[in-house]
Amino acid sequence: MNAQLITTIDTSAFPTSEAYPMDINGDGQPEILFVQSAGMLKSDVYGGSDRAAGADPRRHIFCITAVDSSGQVLWQYGTPYTAAEHWPGHVVDQVLCCMTRPDSAGVEIAALQCNRLVVLDGATGRLLRAVDLDADNYGIIIPFQWQGETRLLVKNADRERDDYWYANPACIFDSDLKLVAKLPQIVGSGHSPRALDIDGDGNDELLIGFGAYTGAGERLWQLSDPTGKEYIPLLHHVDQLQIAPLGPDGALAIIYAGSWDIKLATLDGQLLWQYELGHPQHVLVGDFRGAEKRAPLAFMNVQINGFWHTIGEHLTESGARNGLELRPDEWSGNALIFADRHGDLVQILYPQNWWPGSDTRSSGAHSGEGLLILPQGCPDGSDAVIIHDWGWPRAVNLDGDEPFRFPYPEPANPSVNADGYGMRLFDVDGDGRVEALIHDRNTAWIFKPPLPAPGTANTHAGLRSVTGQGWYAATDPDSIGSDHEND
């Protein structure tokens, strides 16, 4: 089966790093914000690294173009860079967020424009307020509720500088863009902060790194490391975390892809389990099934030319114990790893040649979101994993079988950066099912997946866009895959 291509949008006049589907004008329909930015590369902190922008003035590139679902331009903030096809950019998936105005009279858009935090009117793109930041390497912005106002977490996702550890500091701004707190050394601070009302008092707490903080920046708890290994900020940080009912008696818990370890912890900071996997960068929670196996967790484990980490002992030990195929010679690439709620491995899938137009490039993209989940995207009603760090996005089940394909459109002028193809899942036409937007820098394609079938009950009404991911797992324990040893 193939997904149906329903819309093609030419973005060559405003080359795109990332797309953000949002209802920006309150009409009940999603618009699309196409963002052009250098992302993490804008900072000269990165000078000398393999992604260095150095003194290149293109690190100041920034433009937001708002379009409707047909591609009609509504407004534009900034000037798009079109002087050359190639320009630096990396991890632009969290530089923008949408929030409702306090008077509920409209929507505001907060964005990181190099060394400025700006707030725009959603309907018109007009600049409402702005504040200068102390550096140009902030790459993450998250809105949250605290004591009756919408505050903003603004966070570095870059390398160390001055007295800050890797991916620090984390800054908290109030609704008037006044700095409330700056946290320079958060253990595990990486690329996946979350706002969540942990205690049910109406105020969001912040999950940053391996800890939790109040909306005023006070630390509530920090996970301990039972291994006692030396803490190295660059290596031991949170690449991604999820919230899911995986705790005792189905309680909500935090699952970490911790850049070295995978961990599960309670919302009050109690570590339930921890295993060394290698370099787990992305994690999904859902109902993943194969012909004979089932699992609730999917991790993208990344090895970059053997540089980042050795092969995790849990991967080899648990993999061998469960009869999984281990390919040590292929650990210079990636692997999609499924695990049960106890962290035991269920399945390992390896990259295939999925990069159109190439018979050699099977991996290499390094995006801010290497995995997405399509709820009920498989014929048996289970969730599909969409991989887009292995080339043109593909949907797979736990066995690696493809329930359907996104047909490759063979663009006339393809331009894909180191992050690969961008992708978002959202309901474009209001039929209660999600569509998939896939884009390179010059073109965006909107596809209608064939599953779930029209009229089928689904959870897509709860879909929300967070760091490139359309849906972050159900909160109903019955919807999470059972342990494979019980199937």
Short mmCIF file of C-alpha atoms in Angstrom, two decimals:
data_model
loop_
_atom_site.label_atom_id
_atom_site.label_comp_id
_atom_site.label_asym_id
_atom_site.label_seq_id
_atom_site.Cartn_x
_atom_site.Cartn_y
_atom_site.Cartn_z
CA MET A 1 0.00 0.00 0.00
CA ASN A 2 1.06 3.55 -0.66
CA ALA A 3 0.18 6.75 1.13
CA GLN A 4 -1.66 9.20 -1.13
CA LEU A 5 0.13 12.41 -2.10
CA ILE A 6 -2.52 15.10 -1.65
CA THR A 7 -0.57 18.39 -1.70
CA THR A 8 2.79 19.65 -2.91
CA ILE A 9 4.10 23.01 -1.66
CA ASP A 10 7.00 24.78 -3.38
CA THR A 11 9.20 26.31 -0.67
CA SER A 12 12.13 27.31 -2.88
CA ALA A 13 11.30 30.99 -2.33
CA PHE A 14 11.68 30.42 1.42
CA PRO A 15 14.01 27.42 1.83
CA THR A 16 12.99 25.41 4.85
CA SER A 17 14.85 23.91 7.78
CA GLU A 18 11.76 22.79 9.68
CA ALA A 19 7.97 22.93 9.42
CA TYR A 20 5.61 23.63 12.34
CA PRO A 21 1.88 22.87 11.89
CA MET A 22 -0.18 25.16 14.15
CA ASP A 23 -3.52 26.93 14.20
CA ILE A 24 -2.05 30.42 14.32
CA ASN A 25 -5.17 32.49 13.60
CA GLY A 26 -7.87 30.66 15.56
CA ASP A 27 -9.84 29.48 12.53
CA GLY A 28 -9.77 25.86 13.70
CA GLN A 29 -7.57 24.79 10.79
CA PRO A 30 -3.83 24.13 10.97
CA GLU A 31 -1.52 26.50 9.19
CA ILE A 32 2.15 25.69 8.55
CA LEU A 33 5.12 27.75 9.68
CA PHE A 34 8.17 27.06 7.51
CA VAL A 35 11.29 28.09 9.43
CA GLN A 36 14.71 28.80 7.98
CA SER A 37 17.46 28.90 10.58
CA ALA A 38 21.00 27.75 11.21
CA GLY A 39 19.81 26.15 14.45
CA MET A 40 22.69 24.90 16.59
CA LEU A 41 25.17 25.95 13.89
CA LYS A 42 24.54 29.62 14.47
CA SER A 43 26.90 29.70 17.42
CA ASP A 44 30.60 30.31 17.11
CA VAL A 45 30.81 28.14 20.23
CA TYR A 46 30.81 25.36 17.65
CA GLY A 47 34.00 26.63 16.02
CA GLY A 48 36.34 23.73 15.37
CA SER A 49 33.68 21.01 15.53
CA ASP A 50 32.55 18.80 12.69
CA ARG A 51 29.48 21.00 12.25
CA ALA A 52 31.34 24.30 12.52
CA ALA A 53 29.77 27.41 11.09
CA GLY A 54 32.79 29.36 12.22
CA ALA A 55 32.54 33.05 11.41
CA ASP A 56 30.19 32.39 8.49
CA PRO A 57 27.59 35.20 8.52
CA ARG A 58 24.99 32.69 7.32
CA ARG A 59 24.65 31.52 10.91
CA HIS A 60 22.38 34.57 11.34
CA ILE A 61 19.90 33.24 8.77
CA PHE A 62 16.36 33.34 10.14
CA CYS A 63 12.94 33.54 8.50
CA ILE A 64 9.43 32.33 9.32
CA THR A 65 6.94 31.95 6.48
CA ALA A 66 3.33 31.19 7.39
CA VAL A 67 1.21 29.40 4.77
CA ASP A 68 -2.21 27.77 4.72
CA SER A 69 -2.58 24.05 4.01
CA SER A 70 -2.59 24.71 0.25
CA GLY A 71 0.69 26.62 0.38
CA GLN A 72 -0.71 30.16 0.08
CA VAL A 73 1.63 32.56 1.92
CA LEU A 74 -0.12 34.40 4.77
CA TRP A 75 2.79 36.39 6.21
CA GLN A 76 6.54 36.36 6.57
CA TYR A 77 8.84 37.44 9.37
CA GLY A 78 12.43 38.01 8.34
CA THR A 79 14.03 37.61 4.94
CA PRO A 80 14.66 34.18 3.44
CA TYR A 81 18.17 33.31 2.35
CA THR A 82 18.13 32.15 -1.27
CA ALA A 83 21.57 33.20 -2.47
CA ALA A 84 22.87 29.63 -2.54
CA GLU A 85 21.40 26.16 -2.36
CA HIS A 86 23.71 25.11 0.44
CA TRP A 87 23.72 26.85 3.80
CA PRO A 88 24.50 25.56 7.27
CA GLY A 89 21.72 24.34 9.52
CA HIS A 90 21.24 21.67 12.16
CA VAL A 91 18.46 20.76 14.62
CA VAL A 92 15.83 23.46 14.08
CA ASP A 93 12.99 21.36 15.51
CA GLN A 94 12.58 23.29 18.79
CA VAL A 95 13.33 26.94 17.96
CA LEU A 96 9.66 27.95 17.85
CA CYS A 97 6.53 27.41 19.91
CA CYS A 98 2.90 28.52 19.91
CA MET A 99 0.94 29.78 22.93
CA THR A 100 -2.50 31.19 23.62
CA ARG A 101 -2.65 34.81 24.73
CA PRO A 102 -3.61 35.43 28.35
CA ASP A 103 -6.87 37.10 27.24
CA SER A 104 -7.59 34.12 24.93
CA ALA A 105 -7.95 36.66 22.14
CA GLY A 106 -5.45 34.98 19.86
CA VAL A 107 -2.26 33.04 19.47
CA GLU A 108 1.33 34.17 19.96
CA ILE A 109 4.45 32.62 18.50
CA ALA A 110 7.70 32.65 20.46
CA ALA A 111 10.89 32.00 18.53
CA LEU A 112 14.67 32.07 18.90
CA GLN A 113 16.17 34.41 16.32
CA CYS A 114 19.90 34.02 16.77
CA ASN A 115 20.60 36.01 19.96
CA ARG A 116 17.05 37.32 20.37
CA LEU A 117 13.87 35.90 21.89
CA VAL A 118 10.94 37.28 19.88
CA VAL A 119 7.18 37.00 20.31
CA LEU A 120 4.98 37.46 17.22
CA ASP A 121 1.26 37.81 16.64
CA GLY A 122 0.12 34.49 15.20
CA ALA A 123 -2.44 35.91 12.78
CA THR A 124 -0.20 38.59 11.23
CA GLY A 125 3.43 37.81 12.12
CA ARG A 126 3.78 41.27 13.65
CA LEU A 127 6.52 41.60 16.27
CA LEU A 128 4.92 42.09 19.70
CA ARG A 129 7.92 42.05 22.02
CA ALA A 130 11.53 40.90 22.08
CA VAL A 131 14.52 40.64 24.36
CA ASP A 132 18.22 40.24 23.62
CA LEU A 133 19.85 37.04 24.87
CA ASP A 134 23.37 36.73 26.23
CA ALA A 135 24.45 34.27 23.52
CA ASP A 136 23.46 33.07 20.07
CA ASN A 137 23.46 29.35 20.80
CA TYR A 138 20.02 28.89 22.36
CA GLY A 139 18.09 26.31 20.34
CA ILE A 140 15.14 25.12 22.46
CA ILE A 141 12.05 27.01 23.60
CA ILE A 142 9.19 25.45 25.61
CA PRO A 143 6.09 27.26 26.97
CA PHE A 144 4.68 26.27 30.36
CA GLN A 145 2.12 27.44 32.90
CA TRP A 146 3.26 28.83 36.22
CA GLN A 147 1.16 30.74 38.74
CA GLY A 148 -1.36 32.00 36.21
CA GLU A 149 1.00 33.06 33.44
CA THR A 150 2.68 31.47 30.45
CA ARG A 151 6.41 31.34 30.97
CA LEU A 152 9.13 30.27 28.55
CA LEU A 153 11.97 27.84 29.07
CA VAL A 154 14.80 28.90 26.75
CA LYS A 155 17.64 26.44 26.61
CA ASN A 156 21.00 25.90 25.05
CA ALA A 157 21.45 22.69 23.06
CA ASP A 158 25.05 23.36 22.16
CA ARG A 159 28.52 22.83 23.51
CA GLU A 160 30.04 24.16 26.70
CA ARG A 161 31.10 27.75 27.09
CA ASP A 162 32.33 29.80 30.02
CA ASP A 163 31.12 28.10 33.22
CA TYR A 164 28.23 26.26 31.56
CA TRP A 165 28.13 22.51 31.09
CA TYR A 166 27.11 20.91 27.79
CA ALA A 167 23.61 22.01 26.66
CA ASN A 168 23.41 24.60 29.43
CA PRO A 169 22.30 27.10 30.56
CA ALA A 170 18.53 26.78 30.90
CA CYS A 171 16.79 30.15 31.26
CA ILE A 172 13.27 30.90 32.47
CA PHE A 173 11.47 34.03 31.23
CA ASP A 174 8.15 35.36 32.47
CA SER A 175 5.33 36.54 30.19
CA ASP A 176 6.97 39.98 29.89
CA LEU A 177 10.24 38.33 28.78
CA LYS A 178 11.98 39.20 32.02
CA LEU A 179 14.61 36.70 33.10
CA VAL A 180 13.45 34.75 36.16
CA ALA A 181 16.25 32.22 36.53
CA LYS A 182 19.36 30.92 34.78
CA LEU A 183 20.57 27.39 35.54
CA PRO A 184 24.19 26.83 34.46
CA GLN A 185 24.84 23.21 35.48
CA ILE A 186 21.95 20.77 35.11
CA VAL A 187 23.02 17.14 35.26
CA GLY A 188 22.19 15.43 31.97
CA SER A 189 20.94 18.61 30.33
CA GLY A 190 20.56 17.77 26.69
CA HIS A 191 17.98 18.17 23.97
CA SER A 192 14.60 17.14 25.35
CA PRO A 193 13.10 19.27 28.15
CA ARG A 194 9.40 18.80 28.97
CA ALA A 195 6.79 20.79 30.88
CA LEU A 196 4.38 18.67 32.96
CA ASP A 197 2.13 19.29 35.96
CA ILE A 198 3.65 16.55 38.09
CA ASP A 199 1.75 17.17 41.33
CA GLY A 200 -1.61 18.27 39.91
CA ASP A 201 -1.57 21.76 41.44
CA GLY A 202 -2.15 23.53 38.13
CA ASN A 203 1.47 24.61 37.76
CA ASP A 204 3.83 22.91 35.32
CA GLU A 205 7.10 21.50 36.51
CA LEU A 206 10.08 21.23 34.17
CA LEU A 207 11.85 17.98 33.33
CA ILE A 208 15.36 18.99 32.26
CA GLY A 209 18.16 16.49 31.97
CA PHE A 210 17.92 13.90 34.73
CA GLY A 211 16.10 16.22 37.11
CA ALA A 212 12.89 18.14 37.76
CA TYR A 213 12.53 21.86 38.47
CA THR A 214 9.81 24.31 39.44
CA GLY A 215 8.69 27.07 37.13
CA ALA A 216 10.88 29.39 39.19
CA GLY A 217 14.00 27.29 38.55
CA GLU A 218 14.25 25.50 41.90
CA ARG A 219 15.41 21.89 41.70
CA LEU A 220 12.92 19.31 43.00
CA TRP A 221 14.98 16.16 42.45
CA GLN A 222 17.84 14.66 40.49
CA LEU A 223 18.30 11.02 39.53
CA SER A 224 21.22 9.18 41.08
CA ASP A 225 23.49 6.97 38.98
CA PRO A 226 23.90 3.56 40.66
CA THR A 227 26.90 2.71 38.46
CA GLY A 228 29.00 5.42 40.07
CA LYS A 229 30.65 6.29 36.76
CA GLU A 230 32.27 9.68 36.29
CA TYR A 231 29.80 12.25 35.05
CA ILE A 232 30.81 13.70 31.67
CA PRO A 233 28.25 16.31 30.49
CA LEU A 234 28.99 15.81 26.79
CA LEU A 235 28.40 12.05 26.97
CA HIS A 236 25.82 11.61 29.74
CA HIS A 237 22.96 13.84 28.64
CA VAL A 238 19.30 13.33 27.76
CA ASP A 239 18.85 13.15 24.02
CA GLN A 240 15.13 12.46 24.38
CA LEU A 241 12.63 11.59 27.07
CA GLN A 242 9.01 10.47 27.06
CA ILE A 243 6.22 10.32 29.64
CA ALA A 244 4.21 7.09 29.63
CA PRO A 245 2.25 4.72 31.94
CA LEU A 246 5.17 2.35 32.44
CA GLY A 247 5.56 2.72 36.19
CA PRO A 248 4.22 0.47 38.98
CA ASP A 249 0.47 -0.20 38.59
CA GLY A 250 0.44 1.75 35.33
CA ALA A 251 1.59 5.02 36.88
CA LEU A 252 3.11 7.64 34.62
CA ALA A 253 6.89 7.39 34.45
CA ILE A 254 9.76 8.94 32.52
CA ILE A 255 11.67 6.92 29.94
CA TYR A 256 15.04 8.37 28.97
CA ALA A 257 17.21 7.89 25.91
CA GLY A 258 20.18 9.10 27.88
CA SER A 259 22.90 9.30 25.23
CA TRP A 260 24.61 6.34 26.93
CA ASP A 261 22.02 4.70 29.16
CA ILE A 262 18.33 3.99 28.87
CA LYS A 263 16.49 4.67 32.14
CA LEU A 264 13.00 4.50 33.61
CA ALA A 265 12.13 6.72 36.58
CA THR A 266 9.06 7.76 38.53
CA LEU A 267 7.75 11.32 38.44
CA ASP A 268 9.19 11.89 41.93
CA GLY A 269 12.69 10.94 40.84
CA GLN A 270 13.01 7.26 41.83
CA LEU A 271 15.12 5.25 39.37
CA LEU A 272 13.36 2.00 38.39
CA TRP A 273 15.98 0.60 36.03
CA GLN A 274 19.01 1.67 34.00
CA TYR A 275 21.02 -0.09 31.27
CA GLU A 276 23.97 0.86 29.09
CA LEU A 277 22.86 0.57 25.48
CA GLY A 278 25.52 2.43 23.52
CA HIS A 279 24.26 5.77 22.22
CA PRO A 280 20.44 5.81 22.48
CA GLN A 281 19.28 9.10 20.96
CA HIS A 282 15.53 8.73 20.38
CA VAL A 283 12.74 6.86 22.15
CA LEU A 284 9.08 6.17 21.35
CA VAL A 285 6.38 4.65 23.53
CA GLY A 286 3.49 2.80 21.90
CA ASP A 287 1.91 -0.51 20.96
CA PHE A 288 4.49 -2.08 18.64
CA ARG A 289 3.83 -5.55 17.27
CA GLY A 290 5.33 -8.14 14.96
CA ALA A 291 4.17 -11.59 13.95
CA GLU A 292 5.11 -13.13 17.32
CA LYS A 293 6.44 -10.29 19.48
CA ARG A 294 5.15 -7.16 21.10
CA ALA A 295 6.87 -4.24 22.85
CA PRO A 296 6.05 -0.79 24.26
CA LEU A 297 9.45 0.89 23.68
CA ALA A 298 11.44 1.74 20.56
CA PHE A 299 14.93 3.28 20.71
CA MET A 300 17.13 4.61 17.94
CA ASN A 301 20.66 3.62 18.93
CA VAL A 302 23.31 5.60 17.10
CA GLN A 303 26.98 4.94 16.59
CA ILE A 304 28.86 7.60 14.66
CA ASN A 305 31.95 6.00 13.11
CA GLY A 306 32.76 4.40 16.44
CA PHE A 307 33.41 7.82 17.98
CA TRP A 308 30.65 8.23 20.50
CA HIS A 309 30.54 5.09 22.58
CA THR A 310 31.40 1.46 22.75
CA ILE A 311 28.64 -1.08 22.21
CA GLY A 312 26.52 -1.14 25.36
CA GLU A 313 26.85 -4.33 27.40
CA HIS A 314 23.08 -4.52 27.80
CA LEU A 315 22.67 -4.59 24.03
CA THR A 316 24.95 -7.59 23.61
CA GLU A 317 23.88 -9.41 26.78
CA SER A 318 20.12 -8.95 26.45
CA GLY A 319 20.26 -9.34 22.68
CA ALA A 320 22.10 -12.64 22.86
CA ARG A 321 19.87 -13.93 25.67
CA ASN A 322 16.76 -13.23 23.59
CA GLY A 323 18.14 -14.73 20.39
CA LEU A 324 18.46 -11.45 18.51
CA GLU A 325 20.83 -10.99 15.60
CA LEU A 326 23.88 -8.97 16.62
CA ARG A 327 26.04 -7.37 13.94
CA PRO A 328 29.06 -5.79 15.65
CA ASP A 329 30.57 -4.90 12.28
CA GLU A 330 27.58 -2.65 11.55
CA TRP A 331 27.71 -0.54 14.71
CA SER A 332 29.25 2.32 12.74
CA GLY A 333 25.65 2.84 11.62
CA ASN A 334 22.34 2.88 13.47
CA ALA A 335 19.93 0.32 14.86
CA LEU A 336 16.25 0.47 15.78
CA ILE A 337 15.83 -1.43 19.04
CA PHE A 338 12.53 -2.51 20.62
CA ALA A 339 12.34 -3.26 24.35
CA ASP A 340 9.74 -4.33 26.92
CA ARG A 341 8.65 -2.24 29.90
CA HIS A 342 11.51 -3.69 31.96
CA GLY A 343 14.13 -2.61 29.41
CA ASP A 344 14.77 -6.13 28.10
CA LEU A 345 15.41 -6.21 24.35
CA VAL A 346 12.75 -7.65 22.04
CA GLN A 347 13.96 -6.88 18.52
CA ILE A 348 16.83 -5.21 16.65
CA LEU A 349 16.45 -3.79 13.14
CA TYR A 350 19.35 -2.52 11.04
CA PRO A 351 19.44 0.20 8.36
CA GLN A 352 18.41 -0.66 4.85
CA ASN A 353 19.25 1.20 1.65
CA TRP A 354 16.43 3.72 1.88
CA TRP A 355 18.13 6.80 0.47
CA PRO A 356 16.65 7.58 -2.96
CA GLY A 357 19.13 8.00 -5.77
CA SER A 358 21.94 6.23 -3.94
CA ASP A 359 22.94 2.59 -3.77
CA THR A 360 25.38 3.12 -0.91
CA ARG A 361 24.00 5.67 1.54
CA SER A 362 21.84 3.80 4.04
CA SER A 363 22.24 6.18 6.96
CA GLY A 364 24.00 9.37 7.90
CA ALA A 365 21.26 11.85 8.77
CA HIS A 366 21.46 13.11 12.33
CA SER A 367 18.23 14.97 13.04
CA GLY A 368 16.67 16.23 16.23
CA GLU A 369 13.98 13.58 15.86
CA GLY A 370 15.05 10.33 14.19
CA LEU A 371 11.84 8.44 14.99
CA LEU A 372 8.16 9.31 14.86
CA ILE A 373 5.10 7.28 15.73
CA LEU A 374 1.99 6.86 13.60
CA PRO A 375 -0.80 5.69 15.93
CA GLN A 376 -2.69 2.66 14.59
CA GLY A 377 -0.58 2.83 11.43
CA CYS A 378 -0.38 -0.98 10.98
CA PRO A 379 -3.12 -3.30 9.64
CA ASP A 380 -3.50 -5.04 13.02
CA GLY A 381 -4.22 -1.71 14.73
CA SER A 382 -0.79 -1.40 16.32
CA ASP A 383 1.43 1.66 16.01
CA ALA A 384 3.91 2.15 13.19
CA VAL A 385 7.39 3.57 13.71
CA ILE A 386 8.43 6.09 11.08
CA ILE A 387 12.19 6.24 10.61
CA HIS A 388 13.56 9.34 8.93
CA ASP A 389 17.24 9.22 9.90
CA TRP A 390 17.78 6.44 7.36
CA GLY A 391 16.86 8.41 4.26
CA TRP A 392 13.41 8.94 2.77
CA PRO A 393 10.95 8.25 5.65
CA ARG A 394 9.65 4.71 5.99
CA ALA A 395 6.99 3.20 8.27
CA VAL A 396 7.75 -0.18 9.88
CA ASN A 397 6.31 -2.55 12.44
CA LEU A 398 8.31 -4.41 15.09
CA ASP A 399 9.51 -7.00 12.56
CA GLY A 400 10.66 -4.35 10.09
CA ASP A 401 7.78 -5.01 7.70
CA GLU A 402 6.33 -1.95 5.98
CA PRO A 403 2.55 -1.55 6.41
CA PHE A 404 2.61 1.09 3.65
CA ARG A 405 5.03 3.40 1.87
CA PHE A 406 5.35 7.10 1.23
CA PRO A 407 6.03 7.15 -2.54
CA TYR A 408 9.19 9.10 -3.33
CA PRO A 409 8.19 12.10 -5.48
CA GLU A 410 11.59 12.55 -7.20
CA PRO A 411 11.84 16.33 -6.73
CA ALA A 412 13.24 18.35 -9.60
CA ASN A 413 15.57 20.29 -7.30
CA PRO A 414 16.22 18.21 -4.16
CA SER A 415 18.10 19.83 -1.30
CA VAL A 416 18.51 17.81 1.89
CA ASN A 417 20.77 18.91 4.71
CA ALA A 418 22.56 16.83 7.34
CA ASP A 419 19.28 16.46 9.23
CA GLY A 420 17.76 14.51 6.36
CA TYR A 421 14.13 15.03 5.41
CA GLY A 422 11.95 16.93 7.86
CA MET A 423 8.63 15.40 8.90
CA ARG A 424 5.53 16.32 10.89
CA LEU A 425 2.27 14.48 11.56
CA PHE A 426 -0.97 16.46 11.90
CA ASP A 427 -4.60 16.42 10.79
CA VAL A 428 -4.62 18.64 7.71
CA ASP A 429 -8.20 18.15 6.50
CA GLY A 430 -10.07 17.70 9.79
CA ASP A 431 -11.18 14.13 9.13
CA GLY A 432 -9.88 12.88 12.49
CA ARG A 433 -6.87 11.06 11.01
CA VAL A 434 -3.33 12.38 10.66
CA GLU A 435 -1.56 13.30 7.48
CA ALA A 436 2.21 13.31 7.07
CA LEU A 437 4.17 16.34 5.87
CA ILE A 438 7.62 15.44 4.51
CA HIS A 439 9.94 18.14 3.24
CA ASP A 440 13.40 18.88 2.00
CA ARG A 441 14.59 22.47 1.76
CA ASN A 442 12.77 23.32 -1.46
CA THR A 443 9.56 21.28 -1.42
CA ALA A 444 7.00 19.97 1.06
CA TRP A 445 4.74 17.01 0.31
CA ILE A 446 1.61 16.15 2.30
CA PHE A 447 0.60 12.49 2.27
CA LYS A 448 -2.53 10.74 3.56
CA PRO A 449 -1.54 7.38 5.06
CA PRO A 450 -3.90 4.49 4.24
CA LEU A 451 -4.05 3.43 7.89
CA PRO A 452 -5.97 3.65 10.07
CA ALA A 453 -8.77 3.24 7.54
CA PRO A 454 -11.44 5.96 7.28
CA GLY A 455 -14.05 5.57 10.00
CA THR A 456 -11.77 3.52 12.25
CA ALA A 457 -11.68 4.65 15.86
CA ASN A 458 -8.30 6.15 16.70
CA THR A 459 -6.45 8.31 19.19
CA HIS A 460 -5.52 11.03 16.71
CA ALA A 461 -7.66 13.67 18.42
CA GLY A 462 -4.99 13.76 21.10
CA LEU A 463 -2.20 14.36 18.61
CA ARG A 464 0.16 17.17 19.52
CA SER A 465 3.35 18.34 17.90
CA VAL A 466 6.40 18.24 20.16
CA THR A 467 9.97 18.37 18.79
CA GLY A 468 9.02 16.96 15.45
CA GLN A 469 6.89 14.23 16.93
CA GLY A 470 3.18 14.16 16.29
CA TRP A 471 2.10 11.96 19.17
CA TYR A 472 3.88 10.91 22.33
CA ALA A 473 2.06 7.74 23.42
CA ALA A 474 -1.27 7.19 25.10
CA THR A 475 -1.75 7.60 28.84
CA ASP A 476 -4.00 4.52 28.99
CA PRO A 477 -1.94 1.53 30.20
CA ASP A 478 -4.04 -0.85 28.11
CA SER A 479 -2.82 0.85 24.92
CA ILE A 480 0.83 0.17 25.69
CA GLY A 481 2.31 -3.03 24.30
CA SER A 482 2.57 -5.90 26.78
CA ASP A 483 5.82 -7.57 27.74
CA HIS A 484 7.03 -9.88 24.99
CA GLU A 485 7.70 -12.78 27.35
CA ASN A 486 3.99 -12.91 28.14
CA ASP A 487 2.84 -13.00 24.54
#
